[in-house]
Amino acid sequence: MTEVDRKRLCRRAAILKSLAHPSRLHIIELLETKPRCVGELTEAVGADITTVSKHLSVMKRVGLVRDEKHGTYSEYSLTCKCVTQLVDCIEESMAQTPYDVGCAVRQ
Amino acid sequence: MTEVDRKRLCRRAAILKSLAHPSRLHIIELLETKPRCVGELTEAVGADITTVSKHLSVMKRVGLVRDEKHGTYSEYSLTCKCVTQLVDCIEESMAQTPYDVGCAVRQ
DNA sequence: TATGTTGTTGGCAAAATGGCCAATAAACAG
DNA sequence: CTGTTTATTGGCCATTTTGCCAACAACATA
């Protein structure tokens, strides 16, 4: 296991971690349609705006989303279609390995 | 956001979470070649065997891997090729959104 | 039966994560 | 300038995750 390999695995893990949350997946799906500002996403997700803002900053840090300022608004969008592909890959995996997740909602 | 949607997002998140760790990604890569027992994986990953065993149980719970007992050995393998595809999708995403992850190793 | 090998589980402490509140920043409207 | 809207950041606490040790279980072998 070289240093390069270790870095690569860490980076993959960071990307996965930034996606591994129901609200964040929800946000990704919303952004697939079109760019949105934080307020819109907050309303759809149903959490505090500060929470959503932090979710977005995590995903921005790993490069999944990008933001563009328009006045007081921050418009977030996906950096590339490959994010959508990635999520679709999960969907396929799910189809083939069915199981039940104990999924408690924490607000 | 229906109850079904919520469940779907939670399940996706659980799968992603079970992959979102450098050691677990390492394990997945090793299993892509061929099935392996816990000891082999432990040696490659370089962690405690109990840690690796727990990593495996997490991935087993969400259906990414499966185990088969042979005497005292537990042979783990990927449940389907789609796991490989999934990881490849991440690789593609990475190629297009370069950034640096602060990646501390914790043993 | 006694011993060794292989894995799993429980438990604990350290670290990371998630969510809300308070405070702040930045742009805009009056 | 004042107040409003939109978003971000810091702080705090509860929860979750991680990783190791100790203990245990299951099988193999002498």
Tab-separated table of C-alpha atoms (C1' of nucleotides) in Angstrom:
chain	number	residue	atom	x	y	z
A	1	MET	CA	0.000	0.000	0.000
A	2	THR	CA	1.809	3.084	-1.243
A	3	GLU	CA	1.334	6.621	-0.028
A	4	VAL	CA	-0.406	7.428	-3.297
A	5	ASP	CA	-2.860	4.574	-2.822
A	6	ARG	CA	-3.579	5.715	0.685
A	7	LYS	CA	-4.342	9.230	-0.526
A	8	ARG	CA	-6.557	7.899	-3.254
A	9	LEU	CA	-8.571	5.791	-0.839
A	10	CYS	CA	-8.879	8.708	1.544
A	11	ARG	CA	-10.144	10.954	-1.175
A	12	ARG	CA	-12.693	8.422	-2.339
A	13	ALA	CA	-13.788	7.972	1.227
A	14	ALA	CA	-14.182	11.718	1.680
A	15	ILE	CA	-16.411	11.959	-1.370
A	16	LEU	CA	-18.519	9.049	-0.201
A	17	LYS	CA	-18.754	10.461	3.283
A	18	SER	CA	-19.943	13.784	1.944
A	19	LEU	CA	-22.773	11.945	0.196
A	20	ALA	CA	-23.623	9.516	2.964
A	21	HIS	CA	-26.534	11.396	4.495
A	22	PRO	CA	-30.208	11.405	3.512
A	23	SER	CA	-30.473	15.188	3.416
A	24	ARG	CA	-27.405	15.527	1.287
A	25	LEU	CA	-28.667	12.934	-1.187
A	26	HIS	CA	-31.929	14.822	-1.250
A	27	ILE	CA	-30.064	18.024	-2.043
A	28	ILE	CA	-28.142	16.310	-4.842
A	29	GLU	CA	-31.395	15.122	-6.379
A	30	LEU	CA	-32.860	18.601	-6.217
A	31	LEU	CA	-29.774	20.052	-7.882
A	32	GLU	CA	-30.034	17.545	-10.706
A	33	THR	CA	-33.088	19.406	-11.961
A	34	LYS	CA	-31.612	22.872	-11.717
A	35	PRO	CA	-29.423	25.116	-9.567
A	36	ARG	CA	-31.028	26.260	-6.309
A	37	CYS	CA	-30.363	28.726	-3.559
A	38	VAL	CA	-29.909	27.666	0.037
A	39	GLY	CA	-33.393	28.790	1.052
A	40	GLU	CA	-35.078	26.611	-1.550
A	41	LEU	CA	-33.058	23.586	-0.519
A	42	THR	CA	-33.739	24.293	3.134
A	43	GLU	CA	-37.481	24.334	2.574
A	44	ALA	CA	-37.401	21.100	0.596
A	45	VAL	CA	-35.172	19.289	3.049
A	46	GLY	CA	-37.046	20.591	6.079
A	47	ALA	CA	-34.052	21.312	8.300
A	48	ASP	CA	-32.549	24.453	9.734
A	49	ILE	CA	-30.924	26.709	7.153
A	50	THR	CA	-27.645	26.631	9.032
A	51	THR	CA	-27.666	22.865	8.845
A	52	VAL	CA	-28.284	22.896	5.104
A	53	SER	CA	-25.606	25.509	4.623
A	54	LYS	CA	-23.144	23.257	6.379
A	55	HIS	CA	-24.221	20.241	4.329
A	56	LEU	CA	-23.552	22.298	1.227
A	57	SER	CA	-20.171	23.460	2.423
A	58	VAL	CA	-19.112	19.857	3.011
A	59	MET	CA	-20.164	18.834	-0.476
A	60	LYS	CA	-18.505	21.921	-1.898
A	61	ARG	CA	-15.245	21.124	-0.146
A	62	VAL	CA	-14.968	17.742	-1.847
A	63	GLY	CA	-15.980	19.231	-5.154
A	64	LEU	CA	-19.438	17.781	-5.644
A	65	VAL	CA	-21.196	21.136	-5.813
A	66	ARG	CA	-20.223	24.690	-6.609
A	67	ASP	CA	-21.781	27.969	-5.587
A	68	GLU	CA	-22.251	31.258	-7.325
A	69	LYS	CA	-23.275	34.420	-5.558
A	70	HIS	CA	-26.164	36.505	-6.843
A	71	GLY	CA	-26.701	39.388	-4.517
A	72	THR	CA	-27.605	37.951	-1.145
A	73	TYR	CA	-28.405	34.588	-2.700
A	74	SER	CA	-26.019	31.678	-3.077
A	75	GLU	CA	-26.920	29.539	-5.997
A	76	TYR	CA	-25.650	25.979	-5.707
A	77	SER	CA	-25.288	23.564	-8.585
A	78	LEU	CA	-23.673	20.209	-9.337
A	79	THR	CA	-20.118	20.444	-10.598
A	80	CYS	CA	-20.698	17.671	-13.096
A	81	LYS	CA	-23.174	15.082	-14.283
A	82	CYS	CA	-20.966	12.344	-12.929
A	83	VAL	CA	-22.420	12.974	-9.498
A	84	THR	CA	-25.752	11.884	-10.860
A	85	GLN	CA	-24.156	8.818	-12.385
A	86	LEU	CA	-22.579	7.989	-9.073
A	87	VAL	CA	-25.890	8.109	-7.273
A	88	ASP	CA	-27.450	6.016	-10.007
A	89	CYS	CA	-24.762	3.406	-9.462
A	90	ILE	CA	-25.881	3.143	-5.869
A	91	GLU	CA	-29.451	2.679	-7.016
A	92	GLU	CA	-28.389	-0.253	-9.148
A	93	SER	CA	-26.438	-1.789	-6.315
A	94	MET	CA	-29.501	-1.462	-4.139
A	95	ALA	CA	-31.688	-3.191	-6.681
A	96	GLN	CA	-29.442	-6.210	-6.524
A	97	THR	CA	-28.819	-6.384	-2.829
A	98	PRO	CA	-32.140	-5.755	-1.092
A	99	TYR	CA	-32.263	-5.284	2.649
A	100	ASP	CA	-33.972	-3.111	5.186
A	101	VAL	CA	-32.324	-0.169	6.866
A	102	GLY	CA	-33.442	0.946	10.253
A	103	CYS	CA	-33.815	4.584	9.341
A	104	ALA	CA	-34.646	6.951	12.144
A	105	VAL	CA	-35.104	10.588	11.247
A	106	ARG	CA	-33.152	12.993	13.354
A	107	GLN	CA	-34.123	16.618	13.077
B	1	MET	CA	-41.129	14.094	0.228
B	2	THR	CA	-43.002	10.849	0.760
B	3	GLU	CA	-42.228	8.179	3.294
B	4	VAL	CA	-41.022	5.953	0.484
B	5	ASP	CA	-38.614	8.604	-0.723
B	6	ARG	CA	-37.286	9.074	2.772
B	7	LYS	CA	-36.642	5.355	3.099
B	8	ARG	CA	-34.940	5.269	-0.256
B	9	LEU	CA	-32.606	8.111	0.655
B	10	CYS	CA	-31.828	6.510	3.996
B	11	ARG	CA	-30.953	3.264	2.341
B	12	ARG	CA	-28.703	4.928	-0.180
B	13	ALA	CA	-27.058	6.842	2.625
B	14	ALA	CA	-26.478	3.636	4.584
B	15	ILE	CA	-24.751	2.018	1.621
B	16	LEU	CA	-22.574	5.064	1.068
B	17	LYS	CA	-21.746	5.271	4.749
B	18	SER	CA	-20.670	1.636	4.781
B	19	LEU	CA	-18.218	2.445	1.970
B	20	ALA	CA	-17.041	5.813	3.251
B	21	HIS	CA	-13.857	4.710	4.955
B	22	PRO	CA	-10.378	4.185	3.497
B	23	SER	CA	-9.949	0.716	5.000
B	24	ARG	CA	-13.323	-0.404	3.766
B	25	LEU	CA	-12.574	0.796	0.240
B	26	HIS	CA	-9.278	-1.037	0.473
B	27	ILE	CA	-11.102	-4.193	1.453
B	28	ILE	CA	-13.518	-3.824	-1.462
B	29	GLU	CA	-10.616	-3.516	-3.868
B	30	LEU	CA	-9.003	-6.621	-2.454
B	31	LEU	CA	-12.242	-8.556	-2.798
B	32	GLU	CA	-12.556	-7.527	-6.421
B	33	THR	CA	-9.669	-9.845	-7.233
B	34	LYS	CA	-10.929	-12.814	-5.262
B	35	PRO	CA	-12.637	-13.841	-2.037
B	36	ARG	CA	-10.494	-13.493	1.078
B	37	CYS	CA	-10.578	-14.505	4.699
B	38	VAL	CA	-10.468	-11.969	7.512
B	39	GLY	CA	-6.827	-12.643	8.310
B	40	GLU	CA	-5.686	-11.880	4.787
B	41	LEU	CA	-7.648	-8.640	4.721
B	42	THR	CA	-6.342	-7.711	8.149
B	43	GLU	CA	-2.758	-8.106	7.061
B	44	ALA	CA	-3.301	-6.036	3.924
B	45	VAL	CA	-5.185	-3.273	5.701
B	46	GLY	CA	-2.803	-3.181	8.626
B	47	ALA	CA	-5.352	-2.765	11.390
B	48	ASP	CA	-6.456	-4.943	14.277
B	49	ILE	CA	-8.350	-8.057	13.219
B	50	THR	CA	-11.298	-7.068	15.377
B	51	THR	CA	-11.480	-3.743	13.568
B	52	VAL	CA	-11.472	-5.430	10.173
B	53	SER	CA	-14.077	-7.918	11.333
B	54	LYS	CA	-16.326	-5.041	12.294
B	55	HIS	CA	-15.752	-3.247	9.013
B	56	LEU	CA	-16.814	-6.427	7.259
B	57	SER	CA	-19.898	-6.848	9.380
B	58	VAL	CA	-21.006	-3.323	8.513
B	59	MET	CA	-20.601	-3.957	4.803
B	60	LYS	CA	-22.315	-7.299	5.167
B	61	ARG	CA	-25.286	-5.718	6.902
B	62	VAL	CA	-25.971	-3.409	3.968
B	63	GLY	CA	-25.452	-6.222	1.511
B	64	LEU	CA	-22.168	-5.252	-0.113
B	65	VAL	CA	-20.334	-8.385	0.913
B	66	ARG	CA	-21.242	-11.898	1.915
B	67	ASP	CA	-19.406	-14.449	4.007
B	68	GLU	CA	-19.082	-18.175	3.833
B	69	LYS	CA	-17.639	-20.281	6.611
B	70	HIS	CA	-14.950	-22.838	5.902
B	71	GLY	CA	-13.909	-24.423	9.128
B	72	THR	CA	-12.532	-21.673	11.318
B	73	TYR	CA	-12.126	-19.367	8.329
B	74	SER	CA	-14.653	-16.813	7.144
B	75	GLU	CA	-14.326	-16.189	3.472
B	76	TYR	CA	-15.692	-12.834	2.397
B	77	SER	CA	-16.624	-11.897	-1.150
B	78	LEU	CA	-18.489	-9.149	-2.996
B	79	THR	CA	-22.186	-9.812	-3.449
B	80	CYS	CA	-22.145	-8.400	-6.970
B	81	LYS	CA	-20.002	-6.679	-9.546
B	82	CYS	CA	-22.074	-3.527	-9.172
B	83	VAL	CA	-20.046	-2.647	-6.095
B	84	THR	CA	-17.025	-2.382	-8.341
B	85	GLN	CA	-18.981	-0.224	-10.754
B	86	LEU	CA	-20.020	2.005	-7.915
B	87	VAL	CA	-16.472	2.571	-6.819
B	88	ASP	CA	-15.461	3.222	-10.407
B	89	CYS	CA	-18.127	5.908	-10.592
B	90	ILE	CA	-16.441	7.662	-7.714
B	91	GLU	CA	-13.141	7.454	-9.514
B	92	GLU	CA	-14.676	9.224	-12.479
B	93	SER	CA	-16.157	11.914	-10.292
B	94	MET	CA	-12.763	12.415	-8.730
B	95	ALA	CA	-11.078	12.823	-12.082
B	96	GLN	CA	-13.339	15.714	-12.862
B	97	THR	CA	-13.349	17.489	-9.549
B	98	PRO	CA	-9.797	17.558	-8.237
B	99	TYR	CA	-9.096	18.738	-4.730
B	100	ASP	CA	-6.961	17.795	-1.819
B	101	VAL	CA	-8.226	15.901	1.191
B	102	GLY	CA	-6.567	16.301	4.519
B	103	CYS	CA	-6.156	12.625	5.201
B	104	ALA	CA	-4.834	11.712	8.605
B	105	VAL	CA	-4.343	8.054	9.312
B	106	ARG	CA	-5.746	6.857	12.551
B	107	GLN	CA	-4.665	3.433	13.682
C	1	DT	C1'	-9.248	-33.705	26.398
C	2	DA	C1'	-5.978	-29.992	25.831
C	3	DT	C1'	-4.145	-26.603	22.757
C	4	DG	C1'	-3.914	-23.630	18.945
C	5	DT	C1'	-6.077	-21.016	15.163
C	6	DT	C1'	-9.569	-17.962	13.344
C	7	DG	C1'	-13.216	-14.752	14.012
C	8	DT	C1'	-16.816	-12.360	16.493
C	9	DT	C1'	-18.736	-9.633	20.195
C	10	DG	C1'	-18.886	-6.431	24.281
C	11	DG	C1'	-17.010	-2.584	26.232
C	12	DC	C1'	-14.632	1.546	26.601
C	13	DA	C1'	-12.376	5.974	25.284
C	14	DA	C1'	-11.245	9.146	21.689
C	15	DA	C1'	-12.691	11.379	17.641
C	16	DA	C1'	-15.920	12.843	14.260
C	17	DT	C1'	-20.532	14.167	12.938
C	18	DG	C1'	-25.035	16.442	13.067
C	19	DG	C1'	-28.211	19.933	14.441
C	20	DC	C1'	-29.703	24.026	16.528
C	21	DC	C1'	-28.907	28.749	18.472
C	22	DA	C1'	-26.482	33.100	18.485
C	23	DA	C1'	-23.731	36.162	16.171
C	24	DT	C1'	-21.991	37.962	12.001
C	25	DA	C1'	-21.435	39.292	7.029
C	26	DA	C1'	-23.127	40.953	2.741
C	27	DA	C1'	-26.330	42.784	-0.267
C	28	DC	C1'	-30.542	45.212	-0.923
C	29	DA	C1'	-34.731	48.342	-0.118
C	30	DG	C1'	-36.548	52.258	1.815
D	1	DC	C1'	-28.305	55.321	7.527
D	2	DT	C1'	-31.793	51.771	9.051
D	3	DG	C1'	-33.837	47.725	8.697
D	4	DT	C1'	-34.634	43.352	6.021
D	5	DT	C1'	-33.331	39.264	3.641
D	6	DT	C1'	-30.071	35.601	2.739
D	7	DA	C1'	-26.412	32.933	4.032
D	8	DT	C1'	-22.234	31.626	6.755
D	9	DT	C1'	-19.614	30.791	10.915
D	10	DG	C1'	-18.674	29.729	15.857
D	11	DG	C1'	-20.154	27.362	19.738
D	12	DC	C1'	-22.220	23.849	22.201
D	13	DC	C1'	-24.152	19.366	23.093
D	14	DA	C1'	-25.960	14.814	21.825
D	15	DT	C1'	-25.084	11.053	19.005
D	16	DT	C1'	-22.408	8.124	16.165
D	17	DT	C1'	-18.281	6.135	14.647
D	18	DT	C1'	-13.698	4.060	15.223
D	19	DG	C1'	-10.267	1.260	17.046
D	20	DC	C1'	-8.250	-1.420	20.422
D	21	DC	C1'	-8.435	-4.835	24.316
D	22	DA	C1'	-10.529	-8.599	26.691
D	23	DA	C1'	-13.456	-12.290	26.485
D	24	DC	C1'	-15.648	-15.735	24.093
D	25	DA	C1'	-17.142	-19.130	20.352
D	26	DA	C1'	-16.167	-22.505	16.868
D	27	DC	C1'	-13.422	-25.495	14.686
D	28	DA	C1'	-9.114	-28.222	14.023
D	29	DT	C1'	-5.462	-30.993	15.665
D	30	DA	C1'	-2.429	-33.269	18.685
